[in-house]
mmCIF file of C-alpha atoms and ligand atoms in Angstrom:
data_model
loop_
_atom_site.group_PDB
_atom_site.id
_atom_site.type_symbol
_atom_site.label_atom_id
_atom_site.label_comp_id
_atom_site.label_asym_id
_atom_site.label_seq_id
_atom_site.Cartn_x
_atom_site.Cartn_y
_atom_site.Cartn_z
ATOM 1 C CA UNK A 1 7.589 25.014 30.122
ATOM 2 C CA UNK A 2 4.273 25.875 31.788
ATOM 3 C CA UNK A 3 2.455 25.605 28.460
ATOM 4 C CA UNK A 4 4.027 22.338 27.342
ATOM 5 C CA UNK A 5 3.053 20.475 30.527
ATOM 6 C CA UNK A 6 -0.634 19.913 29.678
ATOM 7 C CA UNK A 7 0.406 18.679 26.225
ATOM 8 C CA UNK A 8 2.915 16.225 27.734
ATOM 9 C CA UNK A 9 0.340 15.049 30.313
ATOM 10 C CA UNK A 10 -2.211 14.609 27.530
ATOM 11 C CA UNK A 11 0.241 12.555 25.456
ATOM 12 C CA UNK A 12 1.165 10.367 28.427
ATOM 13 C CA UNK A 13 -2.530 9.832 29.156
ATOM 14 C CA UNK A 14 -3.285 8.473 25.672
ATOM 15 C CA UNK A 15 -3.163 4.690 25.488
ATOM 16 C CA UNK A 16 -1.258 2.869 22.700
ATOM 17 C CA UNK A 17 -4.694 1.904 21.327
ATOM 18 C CA UNK A 18 -5.575 5.604 21.374
ATOM 19 C CA UNK A 19 -2.411 6.455 19.429
ATOM 20 C CA UNK A 20 -3.259 3.853 16.780
ATOM 21 C CA UNK A 21 -6.847 5.136 16.473
ATOM 22 C CA UNK A 22 -5.622 8.733 16.234
ATOM 23 C CA UNK A 23 -3.193 7.767 13.485
ATOM 24 C CA UNK A 24 -5.905 6.001 11.428
ATOM 25 C CA UNK A 25 -8.412 8.811 11.842
ATOM 26 C CA UNK A 26 -5.949 11.642 11.180
ATOM 27 C CA UNK A 27 -4.612 9.798 8.132
ATOM 28 C CA UNK A 28 -8.203 9.323 6.895
ATOM 29 C CA UNK A 29 -8.858 13.044 7.399
ATOM 30 C CA UNK A 30 -5.673 13.888 5.475
ATOM 31 C CA UNK A 31 -6.689 11.620 2.570
ATOM 32 C CA UNK A 32 -10.175 13.182 2.521
ATOM 33 C CA UNK A 33 -8.647 16.673 2.569
ATOM 34 C CA UNK A 34 -6.499 15.763 -0.440
ATOM 35 C CA UNK A 35 -9.557 14.252 -2.153
ATOM 36 C CA UNK A 36 -11.344 17.586 -1.767
ATOM 37 C CA UNK A 37 -8.590 19.456 -3.645
ATOM 38 C CA UNK A 38 -9.046 20.488 -7.279
ATOM 39 C CA UNK A 39 -8.554 17.549 -9.558
ATOM 40 C CA UNK A 40 -5.092 18.320 -10.930
ATOM 41 C CA UNK A 41 -3.645 18.857 -7.459
ATOM 42 C CA UNK A 42 -5.323 15.679 -6.230
ATOM 43 C CA UNK A 43 -3.917 13.671 -9.113
ATOM 44 C CA UNK A 44 -0.394 14.863 -8.398
ATOM 45 C CA UNK A 45 -0.711 13.872 -4.752
ATOM 46 C CA UNK A 46 -2.588 10.560 -4.855
ATOM 47 C CA UNK A 47 -2.444 8.980 -8.303
ATOM 48 C CA UNK A 48 -0.107 6.077 -8.888
ATOM 49 C CA UNK A 49 0.246 3.237 -11.362
ATOM 50 C CA UNK A 50 -2.000 3.295 -14.409
ATOM 51 C CA UNK A 51 -3.990 6.259 -13.035
ATOM 52 C CA UNK A 52 -0.845 8.427 -13.133
ATOM 53 C CA UNK A 53 -0.759 8.221 -16.943
ATOM 54 C CA UNK A 54 -3.149 11.104 -17.463
ATOM 55 C CA UNK A 55 -1.502 13.179 -14.733
ATOM 56 C CA UNK A 56 1.654 13.373 -16.777
ATOM 57 C CA UNK A 57 0.142 13.243 -20.238
ATOM 58 C CA UNK A 58 -2.025 15.881 -21.891
ATOM 59 C CA UNK A 59 -5.136 15.289 -19.857
ATOM 60 C CA UNK A 60 -8.481 16.753 -20.904
ATOM 61 C CA UNK A 61 -9.609 19.802 -18.954
ATOM 62 C CA UNK A 62 -11.046 18.784 -15.622
ATOM 63 C CA UNK A 63 -14.699 19.507 -14.973
ATOM 64 C CA UNK A 64 -14.695 19.538 -11.179
ATOM 65 C CA UNK A 65 -11.752 21.822 -10.693
ATOM 66 C CA UNK A 66 -12.586 25.026 -8.886
ATOM 67 C CA UNK A 67 -9.540 26.402 -10.627
ATOM 68 C CA UNK A 68 -11.366 26.625 -13.907
ATOM 69 C CA UNK A 69 -13.597 29.399 -12.610
ATOM 70 C CA UNK A 70 -10.527 31.332 -11.547
ATOM 71 C CA UNK A 71 -8.488 30.668 -14.650
ATOM 72 C CA UNK A 72 -11.235 32.050 -16.823
ATOM 73 C CA UNK A 73 -11.142 35.313 -14.888
ATOM 74 C CA UNK A 74 -7.384 35.474 -15.553
ATOM 75 C CA UNK A 75 -5.210 37.941 -13.677
ATOM 76 C CA UNK A 76 -3.537 37.423 -10.312
ATOM 77 C CA UNK A 77 -5.709 34.445 -9.236
ATOM 78 C CA UNK A 78 -4.651 32.630 -12.373
ATOM 79 C CA UNK A 79 -0.954 33.266 -11.663
ATOM 80 C CA UNK A 80 -1.350 32.149 -8.064
ATOM 81 C CA UNK A 81 -3.015 28.870 -9.036
ATOM 82 C CA UNK A 82 -0.404 28.174 -11.702
ATOM 83 C CA UNK A 83 2.313 28.757 -9.110
ATOM 84 C CA UNK A 84 0.682 26.401 -6.584
ATOM 85 C CA UNK A 85 0.331 23.746 -9.311
ATOM 86 C CA UNK A 86 3.959 24.210 -10.330
ATOM 87 C CA UNK A 87 5.103 23.890 -6.704
ATOM 88 C CA UNK A 88 2.991 20.748 -6.193
ATOM 89 C CA UNK A 89 4.316 19.252 -9.431
ATOM 90 C CA UNK A 90 7.909 19.934 -8.341
ATOM 91 C CA UNK A 91 7.403 18.636 -4.785
ATOM 92 C CA UNK A 92 5.679 15.431 -5.942
ATOM 93 C CA UNK A 93 8.250 14.853 -8.679
ATOM 94 C CA UNK A 94 11.020 14.722 -6.063
ATOM 95 C CA UNK A 95 10.140 11.626 -4.114
ATOM 96 C CA UNK A 96 8.742 9.224 -6.729
ATOM 97 C CA UNK A 97 9.266 5.583 -5.713
ATOM 98 C CA UNK A 98 8.399 2.391 -7.655
ATOM 99 C CA UNK A 99 4.844 1.058 -7.244
ATOM 100 C CA UNK A 100 6.501 -2.331 -6.646
ATOM 101 C CA UNK A 101 7.756 -0.959 -3.311
ATOM 102 C CA UNK A 102 4.309 -1.883 -1.976
ATOM 103 C CA UNK A 103 5.992 -5.152 -1.057
ATOM 104 C CA UNK A 104 7.664 -3.264 1.813
ATOM 105 C CA UNK A 105 4.217 -2.913 3.468
ATOM 106 C CA UNK A 106 3.847 -6.652 3.756
ATOM 107 C CA UNK A 107 7.479 -7.276 4.717
ATOM 108 C CA UNK A 108 7.073 -4.712 7.505
ATOM 109 C CA UNK A 109 3.738 -6.280 8.487
ATOM 110 C CA UNK A 110 5.268 -9.767 8.647
ATOM 111 C CA UNK A 111 8.364 -8.529 10.470
ATOM 112 C CA UNK A 112 6.199 -6.740 13.067
ATOM 113 C CA UNK A 113 4.012 -9.829 13.582
ATOM 114 C CA UNK A 114 7.117 -11.965 14.204
ATOM 115 C CA UNK A 115 8.563 -9.242 16.440
ATOM 116 C CA UNK A 116 5.448 -9.112 18.674
ATOM 117 C CA UNK A 117 5.297 -12.914 18.828
ATOM 118 C CA UNK A 118 8.964 -12.918 19.894
ATOM 119 C CA UNK A 119 8.219 -10.277 22.512
ATOM 120 C CA UNK A 120 5.441 -12.452 23.910
ATOM 121 C CA UNK A 121 7.440 -15.683 23.883
ATOM 122 C CA UNK A 122 10.482 -14.144 25.586
ATOM 123 C CA UNK A 123 8.545 -11.764 27.876
ATOM 124 C CA UNK A 124 9.981 -8.746 26.057
ATOM 125 C CA UNK A 125 9.962 -5.343 27.718
ATOM 126 C CA UNK A 126 8.444 -3.451 24.776
ATOM 127 C CA UNK A 127 5.300 -5.604 24.644
ATOM 128 C CA UNK A 128 4.996 -5.518 28.437
ATOM 129 C CA UNK A 129 5.426 -1.741 28.517
ATOM 130 C CA UNK A 130 2.812 -1.075 25.787
ATOM 131 C CA UNK A 131 0.336 -3.604 27.213
ATOM 132 C CA UNK A 132 0.714 -2.206 30.770
ATOM 133 C CA UNK A 133 0.356 1.339 29.525
ATOM 134 C CA UNK A 134 -2.769 0.407 27.551
ATOM 135 C CA UNK A 135 -4.304 -1.335 30.538
ATOM 136 C CA UNK A 136 -3.508 1.594 32.853
ATOM 137 C CA UNK A 137 -5.155 4.364 30.819
ATOM 138 C CA UNK A 138 -8.855 5.048 31.257
ATOM 139 C CA UNK A 139 -9.986 4.377 27.706
ATOM 140 C CA UNK A 140 -7.429 1.608 27.110
ATOM 141 C CA UNK A 141 -8.444 -0.290 30.232
ATOM 142 C CA UNK A 142 -11.930 -1.310 29.002
ATOM 143 C CA UNK A 143 -12.960 -4.837 28.134
ATOM 144 C CA UNK A 144 -10.131 -7.015 26.874
ATOM 145 C CA UNK A 145 -9.967 -9.409 23.937
ATOM 146 C CA UNK A 146 -9.273 -12.973 25.051
ATOM 147 C CA UNK A 147 -5.830 -14.405 24.425
ATOM 148 C CA UNK A 148 -7.276 -16.824 21.835
ATOM 149 C CA UNK A 149 -8.718 -13.872 19.905
ATOM 150 C CA UNK A 150 -5.296 -12.212 19.891
ATOM 151 C CA UNK A 151 -3.687 -15.388 18.523
ATOM 152 C CA UNK A 152 -6.408 -15.840 15.887
ATOM 153 C CA UNK A 153 -6.300 -12.255 14.569
ATOM 154 C CA UNK A 154 -2.478 -12.207 14.693
ATOM 155 C CA UNK A 155 -2.413 -15.455 12.623
ATOM 156 C CA UNK A 156 -4.811 -14.081 9.984
ATOM 157 C CA UNK A 157 -2.706 -10.934 9.678
ATOM 158 C CA UNK A 158 0.381 -13.129 9.121
ATOM 159 C CA UNK A 159 -1.552 -15.059 6.471
ATOM 160 C CA UNK A 160 -2.523 -11.852 4.659
ATOM 161 C CA UNK A 161 1.048 -10.470 4.691
ATOM 162 C CA UNK A 162 2.496 -13.804 3.540
ATOM 163 C CA UNK A 163 0.043 -14.082 0.621
ATOM 164 C CA UNK A 164 0.774 -10.517 -0.483
ATOM 165 C CA UNK A 165 4.539 -11.144 -0.389
ATOM 166 C CA UNK A 166 4.007 -14.322 -2.439
ATOM 167 C CA UNK A 167 1.921 -12.359 -4.963
ATOM 168 C CA UNK A 168 4.503 -9.602 -5.248
ATOM 169 C CA UNK A 169 7.271 -12.105 -5.960
ATOM 170 C CA UNK A 170 5.464 -14.723 -8.064
ATOM 171 C CA UNK A 171 2.177 -13.298 -9.366
ATOM 172 C CA UNK A 172 2.294 -9.547 -10.089
ATOM 173 C CA UNK A 173 3.766 -8.487 -13.411
ATOM 174 C CA UNK A 174 6.878 -6.283 -13.363
ATOM 175 C CA UNK A 175 5.844 -2.632 -13.267
ATOM 176 C CA UNK A 176 7.487 0.645 -14.150
ATOM 177 C CA UNK A 177 4.762 2.631 -12.382
ATOM 178 C CA UNK A 178 5.678 5.135 -9.689
ATOM 179 C CA UNK A 179 4.039 6.697 -6.647
ATOM 180 C CA UNK A 180 4.775 9.635 -4.373
ATOM 181 C CA UNK A 181 6.936 8.689 -1.404
ATOM 182 C CA UNK A 182 4.528 10.321 1.092
ATOM 183 C CA UNK A 183 1.772 7.995 -0.092
ATOM 184 C CA UNK A 184 4.142 5.058 0.415
ATOM 185 C CA UNK A 185 5.176 6.267 3.894
ATOM 186 C CA UNK A 186 1.504 6.567 4.854
ATOM 187 C CA UNK A 187 1.076 2.919 3.843
ATOM 188 C CA UNK A 188 4.063 1.899 5.974
ATOM 189 C CA UNK A 189 2.603 3.808 8.928
ATOM 190 C CA UNK A 190 -0.682 1.958 8.423
ATOM 191 C CA UNK A 191 0.927 -1.481 8.587
ATOM 192 C CA UNK A 192 3.020 -0.519 11.653
ATOM 193 C CA UNK A 193 -0.118 0.705 13.447
ATOM 194 C CA UNK A 194 -2.164 -2.344 12.399
ATOM 195 C CA UNK A 195 0.507 -4.697 13.768
ATOM 196 C CA UNK A 196 -0.122 -3.164 17.221
ATOM 197 C CA UNK A 197 -3.887 -2.820 16.725
ATOM 198 C CA UNK A 198 -4.399 -6.566 16.281
ATOM 199 C CA UNK A 199 -3.351 -7.219 19.895
ATOM 200 C CA UNK A 200 -3.447 -3.970 21.839
ATOM 201 C CA UNK A 201 -7.054 -4.341 23.030
ATOM 202 C CA UNK A 202 -6.045 -7.753 24.345
ATOM 203 C CA UNK A 203 -3.380 -6.236 26.616
ATOM 204 C CA UNK A 204 -5.026 -7.491 29.785
ATOM 205 C CA UNK A 205 -5.188 -11.088 28.533
ATOM 206 C CA UNK A 206 -1.576 -10.905 27.312
ATOM 207 C CA UNK A 207 -0.340 -9.585 30.665
ATOM 208 C CA UNK A 208 -2.270 -12.280 32.532
ATOM 209 C CA UNK A 209 -0.623 -14.922 30.361
ATOM 210 C CA UNK A 210 2.828 -13.413 30.785
ATOM 211 C CA UNK A 211 2.442 -13.158 34.561
ATOM 212 C CA UNK A 212 1.067 -16.684 34.660
ATOM 213 C CA UNK A 213 4.075 -17.970 32.772
ATOM 214 C CA UNK A 214 6.404 -16.098 35.119
ATOM 215 C CA UNK A 215 4.759 -17.567 38.232
ATOM 216 C CA UNK A 216 4.887 -20.983 36.624
ATOM 217 C CA UNK A 217 8.622 -20.669 36.046
ATOM 218 C CA UNK A 218 9.233 -19.261 39.561
ATOM 219 C CA UNK A 219 7.149 -21.863 41.356
ATOM 220 C CA UNK A 220 7.937 -24.776 39.078
ATOM 221 C CA UNK A 221 4.247 -25.807 39.051
ATOM 222 C CA UNK A 222 1.819 -25.998 36.093
ATOM 223 C CA UNK A 223 -0.575 -23.022 35.830
ATOM 224 C CA UNK A 224 -4.281 -23.326 35.335
ATOM 225 C CA UNK A 225 -5.239 -22.091 31.842
ATOM 226 C CA UNK A 226 -7.991 -19.472 32.159
ATOM 227 C CA UNK A 227 -8.409 -18.203 28.575
ATOM 228 C CA UNK A 228 -12.062 -17.840 27.643
ATOM 229 C CA UNK A 229 -11.558 -18.878 23.990
ATOM 230 C CA UNK A 230 -13.160 -17.002 21.117
ATOM 231 C CA UNK A 231 -16.781 -15.727 20.826
ATOM 232 C CA UNK A 232 -18.358 -18.511 18.776
ATOM 233 C CA UNK A 233 -21.002 -16.629 16.787
ATOM 234 C CA UNK A 234 -18.764 -13.767 15.703
ATOM 235 C CA UNK A 235 -15.938 -16.152 14.857
ATOM 236 C CA UNK A 236 -18.275 -18.366 12.824
ATOM 237 C CA UNK A 237 -19.329 -15.270 10.865
ATOM 238 C CA UNK A 238 -16.017 -13.492 10.459
ATOM 239 C CA UNK A 239 -13.585 -16.348 9.701
ATOM 240 C CA UNK A 240 -15.470 -17.404 6.504
ATOM 241 C CA UNK A 241 -15.780 -13.711 5.570
ATOM 242 C CA UNK A 242 -12.009 -13.303 5.950
ATOM 243 C CA UNK A 243 -11.221 -16.363 3.827
ATOM 244 C CA UNK A 244 -13.784 -15.412 1.180
ATOM 245 C CA UNK A 245 -12.208 -11.967 0.819
ATOM 246 C CA UNK A 246 -8.685 -13.383 1.087
ATOM 247 C CA UNK A 247 -9.206 -15.895 -1.762
ATOM 248 C CA UNK A 248 -11.126 -13.492 -3.970
ATOM 249 C CA UNK A 249 -8.515 -10.782 -3.568
ATOM 250 C CA UNK A 250 -5.934 -13.295 -4.751
ATOM 251 C CA UNK A 251 -8.115 -14.116 -7.793
ATOM 252 C CA UNK A 252 -8.403 -10.376 -8.596
ATOM 253 C CA UNK A 253 -4.637 -9.902 -8.338
ATOM 254 C CA UNK A 254 -4.125 -12.872 -10.693
ATOM 255 C CA UNK A 255 -6.580 -11.341 -13.165
ATOM 256 C CA UNK A 256 -4.771 -7.984 -13.050
ATOM 257 C CA UNK A 257 -1.415 -9.711 -13.498
ATOM 258 C CA UNK A 258 -2.796 -11.550 -16.543
ATOM 259 C CA UNK A 259 -3.550 -8.331 -18.473
ATOM 260 C CA UNK A 260 -1.077 -7.780 -21.304
ATOM 261 C CA UNK A 261 -1.487 -3.983 -21.256
ATOM 262 C CA UNK A 262 -3.509 -1.380 -19.366
ATOM 263 C CA UNK A 263 -7.127 -2.340 -20.076
ATOM 264 C CA UNK A 264 -10.395 -2.909 -18.226
ATOM 265 C CA UNK A 265 -10.241 -6.249 -16.385
ATOM 266 C CA UNK A 266 -13.124 -8.592 -17.183
ATOM 267 C CA UNK A 267 -14.598 -11.639 -15.500
ATOM 268 C CA UNK A 268 -15.398 -12.565 -11.899
ATOM 269 C CA UNK A 269 -15.924 -9.674 -9.498
ATOM 270 C CA UNK A 270 -14.534 -7.221 -12.100
ATOM 271 C CA UNK A 271 -17.814 -7.609 -14.023
ATOM 272 C CA UNK A 272 -19.714 -5.673 -11.365
ATOM 273 C CA UNK A 273 -17.052 -3.698 -9.454
ATOM 274 C CA UNK A 274 -14.301 -1.399 -10.778
ATOM 275 C CA UNK A 275 -11.813 -2.262 -7.997
ATOM 276 C CA UNK A 276 -12.953 -5.560 -6.403
ATOM 277 C CA UNK A 277 -9.475 -6.159 -4.929
ATOM 278 C CA UNK A 278 -10.147 -3.048 -2.807
ATOM 279 C CA UNK A 279 -13.580 -4.412 -1.820
ATOM 280 C CA UNK A 280 -11.832 -7.551 -0.577
ATOM 281 C CA UNK A 281 -9.263 -5.481 1.338
ATOM 282 C CA UNK A 282 -12.083 -3.657 3.170
ATOM 283 C CA UNK A 283 -13.764 -6.988 3.991
ATOM 284 C CA UNK A 284 -10.494 -8.463 5.268
ATOM 285 C CA UNK A 285 -10.067 -5.646 7.805
ATOM 286 C CA UNK A 286 -13.772 -5.640 8.657
ATOM 287 C CA UNK A 287 -13.597 -9.354 9.441
ATOM 288 C CA UNK A 288 -10.535 -8.758 11.660
ATOM 289 C CA UNK A 289 -12.412 -5.967 13.487
ATOM 290 C CA UNK A 290 -15.296 -8.390 14.147
ATOM 291 C CA UNK A 291 -12.989 -11.207 15.249
ATOM 292 C CA UNK A 292 -11.077 -8.902 17.605
ATOM 293 C CA UNK A 293 -14.124 -7.390 19.331
ATOM 294 C CA UNK A 294 -13.697 -7.836 23.106
ATOM 295 C CA UNK A 295 -16.425 -10.237 24.315
ATOM 296 C CA UNK A 296 -16.934 -8.620 27.737
ATOM 297 C CA UNK A 297 -20.149 -8.658 29.740
ATOM 298 C CA UNK A 298 -23.507 -8.107 27.982
ATOM 299 C CA UNK A 299 -22.119 -9.594 24.756
ATOM 300 C CA UNK A 300 -19.366 -6.916 24.576
ATOM 301 C CA UNK A 301 -19.120 -4.844 21.405
ATOM 302 C CA UNK A 302 -19.574 -6.078 17.853
ATOM 303 C CA UNK A 303 -16.378 -4.444 16.556
ATOM 304 C CA UNK A 304 -12.895 -3.836 17.913
ATOM 305 C CA UNK A 305 -12.711 -0.033 18.114
ATOM 306 C CA UNK A 306 -9.025 0.227 17.159
ATOM 307 C CA UNK A 307 -9.414 -2.033 14.130
ATOM 308 C CA UNK A 308 -12.633 -0.225 13.235
ATOM 309 C CA UNK A 309 -10.530 2.941 12.834
ATOM 310 C CA UNK A 310 -8.184 0.927 10.579
ATOM 311 C CA UNK A 311 -11.224 -0.117 8.498
ATOM 312 C CA UNK A 312 -12.225 3.554 8.188
ATOM 313 C CA UNK A 313 -8.758 4.397 6.863
ATOM 314 C CA UNK A 314 -8.808 1.498 4.367
ATOM 315 C CA UNK A 315 -12.271 2.478 3.076
ATOM 316 C CA UNK A 316 -11.337 6.166 2.725
ATOM 317 C CA UNK A 317 -7.900 5.567 1.224
ATOM 318 C CA UNK A 318 -8.956 2.889 -1.257
ATOM 319 C CA UNK A 319 -12.259 4.659 -1.944
ATOM 320 C CA UNK A 320 -10.386 7.714 -3.222
ATOM 321 C CA UNK A 321 -8.153 5.498 -5.393
ATOM 322 C CA UNK A 322 -11.152 3.528 -6.709
ATOM 323 C CA UNK A 323 -12.845 6.816 -7.651
ATOM 324 C CA UNK A 324 -9.730 7.948 -9.543
ATOM 325 C CA UNK A 325 -9.547 4.540 -11.243
ATOM 326 C CA UNK A 326 -13.106 4.969 -12.519
ATOM 327 C CA UNK A 327 -12.280 8.457 -13.857
ATOM 328 C CA UNK A 328 -9.199 7.092 -15.570
ATOM 329 C CA UNK A 329 -11.122 4.190 -17.203
ATOM 330 C CA UNK A 330 -13.864 6.607 -18.324
ATOM 331 C CA UNK A 331 -11.347 8.907 -19.973
ATOM 332 C CA UNK A 332 -9.290 6.169 -21.578
ATOM 333 C CA UNK A 333 -12.000 3.703 -22.632
ATOM 334 C CA UNK A 334 -15.187 5.792 -22.532
ATOM 335 C CA UNK A 335 -17.956 5.890 -19.871
ATOM 336 C CA UNK A 336 -19.870 3.017 -21.511
ATOM 337 C CA UNK A 337 -16.991 0.614 -20.785
ATOM 338 C CA UNK A 338 -17.661 0.671 -17.048
ATOM 339 C CA UNK A 339 -21.297 1.724 -16.960
ATOM 340 C CA UNK A 340 -23.337 -0.026 -14.264
ATOM 341 C CA UNK A 341 -20.290 -1.012 -12.213
ATOM 342 C CA UNK A 342 -19.807 -0.028 -8.569
ATOM 343 C CA UNK A 343 -16.488 1.635 -7.707
ATOM 344 C CA UNK A 344 -15.772 -0.426 -4.596
ATOM 345 C CA UNK A 345 -18.816 -1.073 -2.374
ATOM 346 C CA UNK A 346 -21.842 -2.694 -4.078
ATOM 347 C CA UNK A 347 -25.105 -0.670 -3.734
ATOM 348 C CA UNK A 348 -23.261 2.157 -1.945
ATOM 349 C CA UNK A 349 -20.240 3.436 -3.843
HETATM 350 N N1 NAP B 401 -4.635 -1.450 3.267
HETATM 351 C C1 NAP B 401 -4.459 -0.374 2.510
HETATM 352 O O1 NAP B 401 -4.683 0.759 2.933
HETATM 353 C C2 NAP B 401 -3.968 -0.562 1.114
HETATM 354 C C3 NAP B 401 -3.427 0.518 0.420
HETATM 355 C C4 NAP B 401 -3.040 0.314 -0.888
HETATM 356 C C5 NAP B 401 -3.192 -0.954 -1.463
HETATM 357 N N2 NAP B 401 -3.670 -1.988 -0.758
HETATM 358 C C6 NAP B 401 -3.880 -3.313 -1.368
HETATM 359 O O2 NAP B 401 -2.816 -3.683 -2.199
HETATM 360 C C7 NAP B 401 -3.315 -4.317 -3.383
HETATM 361 C C8 NAP B 401 -2.749 -3.604 -4.605
HETATM 362 O O3 NAP B 401 -3.213 -2.266 -4.558
HETATM 363 P P1 NAP B 401 -2.862 -1.218 -5.687
HETATM 364 O O4 NAP B 401 -3.431 0.073 -5.271
HETATM 365 O O5 NAP B 401 -1.414 -1.315 -6.003
HETATM 366 O O6 NAP B 401 -3.714 -1.827 -6.923
HETATM 367 P P2 NAP B 401 -3.662 -1.401 -8.423
HETATM 368 O O7 NAP B 401 -3.230 0.009 -8.571
HETATM 369 O O8 NAP B 401 -4.958 -1.818 -9.003
HETATM 370 O O9 NAP B 401 -2.468 -2.277 -9.044
HETATM 371 C C9 NAP B 401 -2.357 -3.653 -8.818
HETATM 372 C C10 NAP B 401 -1.579 -4.287 -9.979
HETATM 373 O O10 NAP B 401 -2.420 -4.401 -11.118
HETATM 374 C C11 NAP B 401 -1.907 -3.628 -12.205
HETATM 375 N N3 NAP B 401 -3.070 -2.964 -12.785
HETATM 376 C C12 NAP B 401 -3.991 -2.193 -12.160
HETATM 377 N N4 NAP B 401 -4.946 -1.814 -13.010
HETATM 378 C C13 NAP B 401 -4.622 -2.312 -14.211
HETATM 379 C C14 NAP B 401 -5.230 -2.275 -15.505
HETATM 380 N N5 NAP B 401 -6.366 -1.610 -15.708
HETATM 381 N N6 NAP B 401 -4.640 -2.903 -16.520
HETATM 382 C C15 NAP B 401 -3.491 -3.586 -16.319
HETATM 383 N N7 NAP B 401 -2.863 -3.689 -15.140
HETATM 384 C C16 NAP B 401 -3.422 -3.060 -14.077
HETATM 385 C C17 NAP B 401 -0.912 -2.661 -11.606
HETATM 386 O O11 NAP B 401 0.066 -2.321 -12.562
HETATM 387 P P3 NAP B 401 0.963 -1.001 -12.358
HETATM 388 O O12 NAP B 401 1.945 -1.310 -11.278
HETATM 389 O O13 NAP B 401 1.604 -0.792 -13.682
HETATM 390 O O14 NAP B 401 0.046 0.106 -11.974
HETATM 391 C C18 NAP B 401 -0.369 -3.484 -10.446
HETATM 392 O O15 NAP B 401 0.603 -4.398 -10.911
HETATM 393 C C19 NAP B 401 -4.842 -4.210 -3.361
HETATM 394 O O16 NAP B 401 -5.418 -5.447 -3.072
HETATM 395 C C20 NAP B 401 -5.124 -3.230 -2.256
HETATM 396 O O17 NAP B 401 -6.276 -3.598 -1.555
HETATM 397 C C21 NAP B 401 -4.073 -1.812 0.513
#
C-alpha cells in the first residue's frame, strides 16, 4: 500500500496531455526497439501488405542480422535463436488481421471527433473532467490554444478521417494482405490519443466557452465573445501545407490503387520518394502541430507539444515501414529500380 501511493499520486498528477505525449513517445520507443531487432524478427513483427511477401516466402539470407554470426558458430546459441524465431513466428501468426482493417482507424477517428463535439455542445462531463484536469496540472496548465484553433484543427482532423474512409470504400483495391493485430491495435491507440491531442491544450479556452454558455443560459443575457481567433502567420503557413499534403496523399493512394499487381509505382511524387504517401502523412500532422501551437505571450511556441509527440510517432512508425518497403523493392525488383529515391523525407531519409 505504502509503495503504491507514490505511483498513484504520480499518475493523478499527469495531465491528459501528458498521458497522450507519454503514449506517443513510448509507442515510438517500442517501434524503434522492434526496428533494432535482427531482420527476420523485425519482419515478423512489423511487416504487412506487400512487404510481408518475403517474410513468408523463401527470403534471401539477411545481411544485417546479428543472428548470422551466431548461427555460423552453431551449438546452443543457434538452437536458442531458432527457438526465439519459432516462438515469434507462432505468436505473430496467431493474431493476423486484414490490412483493410485500417479503415477502423479512420472510423474511430471520426467517431471520436463527433463524440468530443457532442461533449462540447451538450456540456458533457467527460470533456469537462479532462479539460479541468488538464488545466489543473502544472504542465497541463501552460498557455492555451484559442477556441478558434481548437475548432480549426478539429475540422481538419475530421476532413482527414473522412477522406481516408472515402478512399477505403471507393478508391483502394481489395486486398488479401494481413498484418499483426498488435500493430493494428497500436494504430487504434494512436487515433484515440490524437482525437484528444487536437483539443487538450485548448482546455482553458474550452472551459471558458462552456462556462460562458452556462452563465448565458442562467442569466438569459448574451455573452461577450472573447476568443482571440487564430495566429495569422502560422495559420497562413500551415493551412496550405495541410491541404497540399492532403491532396497529394490522395493522389498517391489513387496511384497505388491503379497498380494491377505489386510493382514499383511511377509518376508524381513516386518518382523521387519510395513512400510519398507517408511523407504526406508526416506533413499533415506537422501542419496540425503548427496550427495548434498555443499563441501565448511572446509569440508562444511554434509547435503544439502534444501534437509534436504525435508527429514523432508518425515519423518513426512510417519511417520503419518505408525502410522495409525499400528493402522489399530492392529484393524483388533490384536496387537499380529505386536508386536515387528517398525513402520518406527528401534530403534526409
Ligand atoms: N498515422 C500513422 O501512424 C499511420 C500508420 C499507418 C498508415 N498510415 C497511413 O495510411 C495510408 C496507408 O498506409 P499503408 O501502410 O497501408 O500503405 P501501403 O502499405 O503502401 O498500402 C497502401 C495500399 O497500396 C497497396 N500497395 C502498396 N504498395 C504497393 C505496390 N508496390 N504495388 C501495388 N500495390 C501496393 C496496398 O496493397 P496491399 O493491401 O495488398 O498491401 C494497399 O492497398 C498511408 O497514407 C499512411 O500514411 C498512417
